[in-house]
XYZ file of C-alpha atoms in Angstrom:
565
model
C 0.000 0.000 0.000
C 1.017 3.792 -0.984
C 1.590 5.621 2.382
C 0.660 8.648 0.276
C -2.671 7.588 -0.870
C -3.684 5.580 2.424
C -3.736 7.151 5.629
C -3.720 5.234 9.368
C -6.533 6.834 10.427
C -9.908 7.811 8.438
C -9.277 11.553 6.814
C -11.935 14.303 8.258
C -11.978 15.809 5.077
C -13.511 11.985 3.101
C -17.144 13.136 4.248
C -17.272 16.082 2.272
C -15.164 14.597 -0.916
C -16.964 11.082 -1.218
C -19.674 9.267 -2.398
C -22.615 10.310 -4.689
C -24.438 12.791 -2.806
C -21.313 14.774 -2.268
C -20.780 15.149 -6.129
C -21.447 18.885 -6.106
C -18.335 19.279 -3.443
C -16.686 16.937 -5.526
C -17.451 19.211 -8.621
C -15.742 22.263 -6.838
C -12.539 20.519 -6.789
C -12.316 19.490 -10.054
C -12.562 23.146 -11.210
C -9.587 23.854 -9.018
C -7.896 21.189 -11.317
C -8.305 18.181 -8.810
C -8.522 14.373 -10.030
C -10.253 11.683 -8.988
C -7.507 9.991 -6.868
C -7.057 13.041 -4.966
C -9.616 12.504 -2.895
C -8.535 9.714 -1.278
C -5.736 12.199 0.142
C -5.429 14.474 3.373
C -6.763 18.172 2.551
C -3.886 20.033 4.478
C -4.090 23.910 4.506
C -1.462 26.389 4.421
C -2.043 29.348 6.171
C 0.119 31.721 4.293
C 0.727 35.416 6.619
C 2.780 36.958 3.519
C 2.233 40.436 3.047
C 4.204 43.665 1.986
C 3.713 45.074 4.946
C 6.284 44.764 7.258
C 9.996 43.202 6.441
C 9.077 40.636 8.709
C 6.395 38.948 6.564
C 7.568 40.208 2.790
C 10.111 36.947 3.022
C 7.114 34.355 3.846
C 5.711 33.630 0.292
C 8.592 31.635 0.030
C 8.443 29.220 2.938
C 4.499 28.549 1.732
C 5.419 28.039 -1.812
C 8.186 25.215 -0.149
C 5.541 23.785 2.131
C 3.024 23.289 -0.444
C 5.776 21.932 -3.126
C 6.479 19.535 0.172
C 3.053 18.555 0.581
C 2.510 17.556 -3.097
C 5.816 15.336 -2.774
C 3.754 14.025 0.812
C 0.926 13.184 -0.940
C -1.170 15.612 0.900
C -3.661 18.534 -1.042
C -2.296 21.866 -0.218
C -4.833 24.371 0.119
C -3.805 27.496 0.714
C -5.426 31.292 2.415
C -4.102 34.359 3.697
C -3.948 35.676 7.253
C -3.739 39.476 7.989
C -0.593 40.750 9.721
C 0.204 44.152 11.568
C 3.546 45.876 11.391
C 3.962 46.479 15.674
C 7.155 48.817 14.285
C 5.370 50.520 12.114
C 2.433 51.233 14.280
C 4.120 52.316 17.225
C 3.265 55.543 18.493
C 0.220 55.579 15.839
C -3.492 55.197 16.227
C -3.085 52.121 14.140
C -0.584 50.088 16.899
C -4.393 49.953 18.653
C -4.560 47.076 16.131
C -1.993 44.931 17.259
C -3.443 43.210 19.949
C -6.760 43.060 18.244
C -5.039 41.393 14.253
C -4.238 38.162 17.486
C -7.752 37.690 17.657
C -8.667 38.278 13.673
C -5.808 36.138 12.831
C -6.578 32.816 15.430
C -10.543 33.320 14.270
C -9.173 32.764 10.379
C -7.306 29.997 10.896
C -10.503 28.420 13.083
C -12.503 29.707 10.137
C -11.203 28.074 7.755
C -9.793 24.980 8.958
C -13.486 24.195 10.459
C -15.136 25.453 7.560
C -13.707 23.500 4.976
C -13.117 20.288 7.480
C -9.135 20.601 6.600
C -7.082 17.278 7.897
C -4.161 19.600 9.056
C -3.028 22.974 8.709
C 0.586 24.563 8.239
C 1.014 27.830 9.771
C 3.066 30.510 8.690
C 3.947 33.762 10.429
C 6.704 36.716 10.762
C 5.183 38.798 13.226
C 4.496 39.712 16.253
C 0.784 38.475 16.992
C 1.203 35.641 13.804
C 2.498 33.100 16.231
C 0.234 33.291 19.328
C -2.552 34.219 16.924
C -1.681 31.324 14.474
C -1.328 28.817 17.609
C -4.835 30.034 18.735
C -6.113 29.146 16.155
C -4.689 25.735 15.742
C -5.869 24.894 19.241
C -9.120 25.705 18.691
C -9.271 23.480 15.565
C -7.179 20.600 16.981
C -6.316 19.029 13.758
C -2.886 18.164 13.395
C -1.070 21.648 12.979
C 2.758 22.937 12.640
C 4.016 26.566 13.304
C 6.565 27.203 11.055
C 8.183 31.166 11.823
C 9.437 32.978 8.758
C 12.762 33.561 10.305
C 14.751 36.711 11.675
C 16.218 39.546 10.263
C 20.068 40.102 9.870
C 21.626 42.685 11.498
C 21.604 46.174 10.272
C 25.275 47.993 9.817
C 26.441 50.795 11.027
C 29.942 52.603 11.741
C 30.918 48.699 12.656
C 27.945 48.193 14.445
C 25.113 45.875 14.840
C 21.775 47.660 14.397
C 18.130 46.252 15.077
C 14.730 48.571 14.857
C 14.705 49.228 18.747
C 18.942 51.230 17.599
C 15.848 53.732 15.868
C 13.057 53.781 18.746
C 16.738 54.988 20.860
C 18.355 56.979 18.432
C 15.149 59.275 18.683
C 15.748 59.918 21.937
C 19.513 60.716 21.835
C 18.527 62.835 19.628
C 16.210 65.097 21.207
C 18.788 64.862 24.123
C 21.238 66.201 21.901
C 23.523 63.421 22.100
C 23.600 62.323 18.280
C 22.691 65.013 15.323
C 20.182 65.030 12.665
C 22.213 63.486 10.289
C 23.473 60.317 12.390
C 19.827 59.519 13.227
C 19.001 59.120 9.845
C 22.051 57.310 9.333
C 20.708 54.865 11.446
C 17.107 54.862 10.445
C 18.457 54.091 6.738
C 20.534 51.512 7.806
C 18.573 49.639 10.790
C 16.478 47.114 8.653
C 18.617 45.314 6.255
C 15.754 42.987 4.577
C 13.765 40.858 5.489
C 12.547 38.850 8.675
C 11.044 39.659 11.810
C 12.903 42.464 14.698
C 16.407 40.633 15.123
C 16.692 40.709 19.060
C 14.806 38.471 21.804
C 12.092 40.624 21.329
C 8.122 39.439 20.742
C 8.476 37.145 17.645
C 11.576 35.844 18.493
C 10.366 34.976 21.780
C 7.122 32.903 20.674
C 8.898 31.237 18.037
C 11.445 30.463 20.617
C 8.504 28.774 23.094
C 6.990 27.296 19.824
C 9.874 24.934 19.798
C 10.281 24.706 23.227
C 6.815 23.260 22.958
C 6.931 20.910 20.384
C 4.815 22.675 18.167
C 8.004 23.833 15.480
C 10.853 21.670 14.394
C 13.982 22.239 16.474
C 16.345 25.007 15.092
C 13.658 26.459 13.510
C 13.002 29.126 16.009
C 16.434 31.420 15.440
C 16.674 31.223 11.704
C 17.325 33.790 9.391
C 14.815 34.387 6.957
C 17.094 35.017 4.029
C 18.846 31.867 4.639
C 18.297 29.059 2.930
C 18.214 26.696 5.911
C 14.826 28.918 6.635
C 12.635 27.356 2.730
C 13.785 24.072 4.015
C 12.738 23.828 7.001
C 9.311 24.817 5.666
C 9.298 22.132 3.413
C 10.709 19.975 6.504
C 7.699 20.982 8.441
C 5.025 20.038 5.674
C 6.509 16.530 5.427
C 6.407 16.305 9.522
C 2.748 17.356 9.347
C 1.291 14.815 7.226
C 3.065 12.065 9.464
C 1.654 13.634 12.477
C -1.743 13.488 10.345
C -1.524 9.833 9.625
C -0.396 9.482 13.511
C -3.028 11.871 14.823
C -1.156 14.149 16.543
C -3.317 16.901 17.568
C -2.212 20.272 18.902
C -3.812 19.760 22.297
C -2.130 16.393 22.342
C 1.116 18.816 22.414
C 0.142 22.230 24.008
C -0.065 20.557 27.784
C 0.771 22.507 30.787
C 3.891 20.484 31.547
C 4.632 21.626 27.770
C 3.717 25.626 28.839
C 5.969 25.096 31.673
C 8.696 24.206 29.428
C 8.170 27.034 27.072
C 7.783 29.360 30.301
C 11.148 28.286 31.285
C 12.921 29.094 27.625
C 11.300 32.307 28.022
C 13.095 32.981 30.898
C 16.359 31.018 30.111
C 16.449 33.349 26.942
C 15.552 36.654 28.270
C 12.186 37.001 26.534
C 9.531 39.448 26.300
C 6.598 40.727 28.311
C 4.323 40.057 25.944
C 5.041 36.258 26.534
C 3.078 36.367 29.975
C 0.490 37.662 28.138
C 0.380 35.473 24.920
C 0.377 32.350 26.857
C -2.537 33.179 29.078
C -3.977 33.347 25.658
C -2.742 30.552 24.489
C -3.213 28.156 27.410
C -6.848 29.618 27.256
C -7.142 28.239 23.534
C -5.412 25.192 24.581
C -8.238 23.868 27.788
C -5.101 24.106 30.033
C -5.176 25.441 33.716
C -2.575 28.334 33.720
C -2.647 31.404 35.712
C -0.758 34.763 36.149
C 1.291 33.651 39.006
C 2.348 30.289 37.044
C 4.613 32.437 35.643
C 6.476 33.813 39.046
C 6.655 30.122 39.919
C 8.845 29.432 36.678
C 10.456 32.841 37.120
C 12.228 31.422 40.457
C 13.267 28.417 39.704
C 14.762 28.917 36.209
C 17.635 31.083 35.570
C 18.818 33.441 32.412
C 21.516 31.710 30.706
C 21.431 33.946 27.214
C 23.005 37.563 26.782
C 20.368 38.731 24.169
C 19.354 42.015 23.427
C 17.386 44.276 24.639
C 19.103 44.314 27.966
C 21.707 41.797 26.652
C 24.633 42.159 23.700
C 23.512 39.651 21.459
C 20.684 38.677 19.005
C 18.917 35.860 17.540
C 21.221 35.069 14.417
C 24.279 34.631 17.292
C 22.161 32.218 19.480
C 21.576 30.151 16.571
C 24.619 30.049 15.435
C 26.327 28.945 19.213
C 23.625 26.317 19.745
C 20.317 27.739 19.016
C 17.216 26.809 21.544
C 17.859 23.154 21.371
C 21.128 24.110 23.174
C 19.794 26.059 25.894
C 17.018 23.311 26.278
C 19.382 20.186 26.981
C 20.588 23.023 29.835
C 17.629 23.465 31.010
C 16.620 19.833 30.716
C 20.045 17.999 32.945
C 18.934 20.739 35.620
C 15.961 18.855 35.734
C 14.145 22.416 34.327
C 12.083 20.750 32.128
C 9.613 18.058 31.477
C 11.525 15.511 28.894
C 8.340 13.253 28.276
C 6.485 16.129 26.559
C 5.403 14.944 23.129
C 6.323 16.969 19.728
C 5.133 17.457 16.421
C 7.399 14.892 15.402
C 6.365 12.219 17.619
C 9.381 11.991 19.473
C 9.667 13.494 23.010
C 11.404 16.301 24.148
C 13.853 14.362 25.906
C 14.594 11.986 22.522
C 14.497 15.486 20.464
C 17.546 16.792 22.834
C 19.224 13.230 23.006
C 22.761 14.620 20.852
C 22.378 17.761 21.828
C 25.964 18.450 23.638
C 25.345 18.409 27.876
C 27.505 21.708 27.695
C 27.140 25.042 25.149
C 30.529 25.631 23.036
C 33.140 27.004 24.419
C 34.092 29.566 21.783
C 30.618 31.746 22.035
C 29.462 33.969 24.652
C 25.188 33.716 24.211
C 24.446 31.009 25.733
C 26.151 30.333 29.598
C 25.830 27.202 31.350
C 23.510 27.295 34.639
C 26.705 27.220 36.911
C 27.505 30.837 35.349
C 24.100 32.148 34.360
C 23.677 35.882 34.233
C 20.866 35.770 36.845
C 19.800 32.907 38.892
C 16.467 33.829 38.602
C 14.516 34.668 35.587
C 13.312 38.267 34.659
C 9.968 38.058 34.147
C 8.434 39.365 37.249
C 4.640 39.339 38.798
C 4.374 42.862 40.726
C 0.489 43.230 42.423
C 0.442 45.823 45.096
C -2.662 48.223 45.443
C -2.184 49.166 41.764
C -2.299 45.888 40.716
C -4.240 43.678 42.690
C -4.833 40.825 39.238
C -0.906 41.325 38.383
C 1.409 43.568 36.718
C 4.971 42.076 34.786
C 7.534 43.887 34.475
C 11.686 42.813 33.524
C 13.342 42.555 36.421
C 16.808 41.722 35.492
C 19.379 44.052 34.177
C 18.644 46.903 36.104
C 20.911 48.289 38.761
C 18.674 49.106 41.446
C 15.131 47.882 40.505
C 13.511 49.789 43.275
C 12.395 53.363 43.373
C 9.561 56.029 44.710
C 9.205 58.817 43.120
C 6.304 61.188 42.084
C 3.439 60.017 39.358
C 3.569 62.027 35.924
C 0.072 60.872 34.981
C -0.759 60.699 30.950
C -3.977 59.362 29.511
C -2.602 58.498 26.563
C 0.822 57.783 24.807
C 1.727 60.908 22.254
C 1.467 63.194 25.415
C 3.705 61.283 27.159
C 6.264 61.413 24.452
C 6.271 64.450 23.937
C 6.987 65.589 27.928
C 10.008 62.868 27.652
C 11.198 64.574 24.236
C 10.436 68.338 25.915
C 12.723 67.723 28.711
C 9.659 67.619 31.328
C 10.446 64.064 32.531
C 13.704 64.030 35.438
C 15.208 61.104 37.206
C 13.218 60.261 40.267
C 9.639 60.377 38.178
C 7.389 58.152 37.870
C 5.481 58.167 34.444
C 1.382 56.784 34.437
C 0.473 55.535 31.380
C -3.111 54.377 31.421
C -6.563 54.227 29.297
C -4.294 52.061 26.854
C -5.532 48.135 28.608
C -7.548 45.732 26.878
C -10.931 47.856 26.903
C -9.537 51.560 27.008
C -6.625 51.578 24.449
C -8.322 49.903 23.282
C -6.233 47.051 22.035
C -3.231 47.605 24.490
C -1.163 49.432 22.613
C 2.584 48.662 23.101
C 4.976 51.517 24.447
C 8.256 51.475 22.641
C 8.488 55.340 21.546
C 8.040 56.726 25.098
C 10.226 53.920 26.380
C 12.974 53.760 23.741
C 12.945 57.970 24.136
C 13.507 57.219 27.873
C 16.496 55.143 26.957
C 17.990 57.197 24.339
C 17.793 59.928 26.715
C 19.634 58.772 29.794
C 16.664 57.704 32.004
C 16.235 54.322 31.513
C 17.573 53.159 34.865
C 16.119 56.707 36.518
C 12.411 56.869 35.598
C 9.659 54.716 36.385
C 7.114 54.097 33.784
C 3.893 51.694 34.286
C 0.725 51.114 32.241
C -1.862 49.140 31.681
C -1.042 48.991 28.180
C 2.197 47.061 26.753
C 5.238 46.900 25.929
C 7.407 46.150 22.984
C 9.773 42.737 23.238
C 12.662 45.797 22.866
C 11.789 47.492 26.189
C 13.971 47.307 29.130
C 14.166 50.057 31.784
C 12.160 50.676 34.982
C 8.807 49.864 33.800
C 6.366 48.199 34.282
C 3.037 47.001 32.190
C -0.046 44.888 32.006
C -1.012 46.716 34.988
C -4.447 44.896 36.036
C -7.352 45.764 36.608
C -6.969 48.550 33.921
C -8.002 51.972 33.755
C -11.129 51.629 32.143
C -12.312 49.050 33.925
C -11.842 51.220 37.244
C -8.606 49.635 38.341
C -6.772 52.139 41.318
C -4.045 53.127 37.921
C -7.446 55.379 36.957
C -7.594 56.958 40.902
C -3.610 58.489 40.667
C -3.256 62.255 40.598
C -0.440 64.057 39.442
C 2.581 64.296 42.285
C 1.352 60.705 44.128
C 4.469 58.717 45.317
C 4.308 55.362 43.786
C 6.401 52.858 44.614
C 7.733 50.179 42.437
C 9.964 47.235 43.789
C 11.166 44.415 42.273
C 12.612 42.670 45.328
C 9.321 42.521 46.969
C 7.430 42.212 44.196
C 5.538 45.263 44.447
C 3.551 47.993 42.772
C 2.040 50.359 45.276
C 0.307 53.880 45.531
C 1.421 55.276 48.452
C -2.040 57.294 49.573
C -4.342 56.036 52.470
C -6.756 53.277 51.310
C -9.955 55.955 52.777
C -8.543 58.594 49.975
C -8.383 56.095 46.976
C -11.871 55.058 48.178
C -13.135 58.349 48.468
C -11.647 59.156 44.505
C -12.998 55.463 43.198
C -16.725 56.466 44.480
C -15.901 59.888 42.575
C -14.604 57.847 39.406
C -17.076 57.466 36.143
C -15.544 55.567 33.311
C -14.924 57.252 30.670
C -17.284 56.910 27.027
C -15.746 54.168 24.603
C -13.291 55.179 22.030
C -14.902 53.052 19.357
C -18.709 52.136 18.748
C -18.333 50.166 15.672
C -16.323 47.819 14.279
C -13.449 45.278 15.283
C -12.099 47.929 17.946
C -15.347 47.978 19.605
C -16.267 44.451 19.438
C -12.589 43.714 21.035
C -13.404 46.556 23.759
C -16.360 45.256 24.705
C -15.046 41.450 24.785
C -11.922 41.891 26.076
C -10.856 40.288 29.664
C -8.819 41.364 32.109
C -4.964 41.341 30.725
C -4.537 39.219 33.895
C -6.750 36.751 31.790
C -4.792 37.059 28.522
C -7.064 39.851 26.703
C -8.964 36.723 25.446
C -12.784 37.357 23.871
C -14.090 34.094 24.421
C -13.935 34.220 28.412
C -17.259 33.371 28.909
């Protein structure tokens, strides 16, 4: 028997494609230039993310053309759609980076969509940015049909005077330059010469991070996470993944089969190995949401202290992505993780194999000729960076990066801003000093809404000196890029009445990252007396996909999900 044309298990999509009364379906296919004997084959879709957007999905068309030339060799039908994609970079500072957070839930409901909807036997996903991967994953768990992630790949480094530049170089250089620390002409210099090509923001920032915990789940070949997109090694590991998924279709491997919470824990615990971003806490809440999986807020500190940082990556770090693939890649920094007994080695992958037989050759100790990945016995941090604050500003959970920072506790007074371009603008006046505390808030779930991410006030903070002097919290996000003293997520959000919507300008806020805690320093009677004085403000958006996410939208403590019902 043909192991292309006969499958272990009966194919979801024969009910639609056989027998008489199906003939119009049948018909449909033919005009898409099927044949007869096709039918007898899994109907595997490819969700394709390309777009000219953004640099870090202009390289995917690609990777789908591979995976569906792989599929055909497989003996699988590729059929293939499009998923949207925002630019976060582009966005940023913008009316339009309201969209971010919302294109996660657009993108996980089109991949439902249309995997239900046409009754596909598996699905390859394919994704650059930012909200592609936990939007794509989303998706897949909500199907549960045998799925792969397969990540377009990073970018190469941008060059500069002999130095390495990534798009976070430009959200800095702004701010030097307002500070008067780099002219005109050397911030374009490094505007012009910060994104080489193509593939997604080259640091352990947001997609780099979730394609990093795709692997570490199981869910994307190994190695695949820290490619380059312009490499080659990136199109054939596309066309690695297609072949993987229509074994794991004729095994019935299933996404939830995969996407356990001994498997979150292990991606948790790459996330902090690796220095990820603060979007992960959020993503995963998400995710584990999609997935039926028990996983709360505080899972997350519990990781936190038991699994060190063992990668120098940017943003707080020296290195990026391309270097930690090329001294080991995740794989490496797993078999670390797994002889300290950090992770669960009888998780189940895509492949079939377990975690512990994907590691099996993986060296017990990282090369001694790079400086990316340490081994546990000289990790940067002994704990990870990824830190839970609550306090009386944030009683469901704030997170905020811990590590890095050389004294990551400080009181100071509020500088309260109800929305972003104000703040900006006080940090590029010269209105913001050490000691302050900046309030970012109406940008949460419901009142950005969409949660906007805060790179331009933060990487203006940075470029101007105060990264390690100024406090900054929200309720909104952050990009993977930002480091500093800040903190986001802040829960329960401004709009929803959370105590971030009660501080007045001059409050002393404290935030500390050795207790934990995120605190406004005014008797509980007083913030009592302003909540009964509190109305919430009128919504931003009455129609369309910003108001439907507005009014869905849980608690960021909760993963922003829409479906929390």
């Amino acid at each position: 028997m043909d192991k292309k044309t006969i499958p272990i298990r009966p194919l979801r999509s024969s009910n639609i494609t056989e027998g008489k009364s199906r003939a119009p379906n049948r018909s449909m296919y033919y005009g898409m230039g099927y044949k007869e004997t096709d039918f007898g084959k899994p109907m595997v879709g490819v969700a394709n993310g390309h777009s000219t957007i953004t640099p870090c999905n202009s390289g995917l068309q690609k990777l789908a053309d591979a995976a569906v030339r792989a599929l055909e060799e497989a003996g699988a039908n590729p059929q293939t759609f499009g998923t949207p994609t925002i630019s976060d970079g582009m966005a940023m500072g913008t009316e339009g980076m309201k969209y971010s957070l919302v294109s996660r839930e657009v993108i996980s409901d089109c991949i439902e969509t249309c995997v239900q909807g046409q009754w596909m036997d598996g699905v390859v996903v394919i994704g650059g940015c930012d909200k592609n991967m936990p939007g794509g994953l989303m998706g897949m768990l909500r199907a549960n049909v045998p799925a792969i992630y397969v990540y377009g790949g990073t970018i190469l480094p941008g060059k500069w005077k002999g130095e390495d530049l990534n798009i976070v170089s430009v959200f800095e250089a702004v701010g030097q330059n307002s500070a008067g620390k780099i002219s005109d002409q050397e911030l374009k210099d490094i505007e012009q010469h910060a994104i080489p090509g193509t593939g997604s923001c080259g640091g352990m920032y947001t997609a780099n991070t979730m394609s990093s915990a795709f692997e570490a789940l199981g869910i994307s070949l190994p190695y695949s996470s820290t490619m380059a997109n312009p490499h080659d090694e990136k199109m054939n590991s596309a066309a690695e993944s297609a072949k993987v998924l229509v074994e794991a279709i004729r095994k019935d491997i299933k996404p939830r089969d995969i996407v356990t919470r001994k498997a979150i824990e292990n991606a948790v615990a790459v996330i902090m190995a690796t220095g990820g971003s603060t979007n992960a806490v959020l993503h995963f809440l998400a995710i584990a949401h999609a997935a039926q999986v028990e996983w709360t807020i505080d899972d997350f500190e519990r990781i936190r202290k038991r699994t060190p940082v063992l990668c120098d990556l940017k943003p707080s770090g020296k290195y990026l992505a391309v270097d930690l693939h090329e001294a080991g890649g995740i794989p490496q920094v797993m078999k670390l993780l797994l002889n300290a007994g950090l992770l669960h080695g009888d998780c189940i992958t895509i492949t079939g194999q377990t975690i512990a037989e994907v590691l099996k050759h993986i060296p017990d100790a990282p090369r001694a000729d790079q400086g990316v990945i340490r081994t546990i016995e000289k990790a940067m941090y002994k704990e990870g960076h990824l830190a839970i604050l609550k306090g009386n500003l944030s009683p469901e959970g704030a997170v905020a990066k811990i590590t890095g920072l050389k004294n990551p506790v400080m009181t100071g007074p509020a500088r309260v801003f109800d929305d972003e371009q104000s703040a900006l603008q006080a940090i590029l006046d010269g209105k913001i000093v050490a000691g302050d505390v900046m309030v970012l808030r109406y940008l949460g779930p419901k009142g950005g809404p969409g949660m906007p991410e805060m790179l331009a006030p933060t990487g203006a903070l940075i470029g101007a000196g105060l990264g390690e002097s100024v406090g900054l919290i929200t309720d909104g996000r952050f990009s993977g890029g930002t480091w500093g003293m800040v903190v986001g997520h802040v829960a329960p959000e401004a709009a929803a009445g959370g105590t971030i919507a009660l501080i007045q300008e001059g409050d002393s806020i404290t935030i500390d990252a050795h207790r934990l805690l995120l605190e406004l320093n005014v008797p509980a009677a007083q913030i009592e007396q302003r909540r009964a004085r509190w109305t919430a403000p009128k919504p931003r958006y009455t129609r369309g996909v910003q108001a439907k996410f507005a009014f869905n939208a849980s608690s960021a403590s909760k993963g922003a999900v829409l479906d929390d019902y």
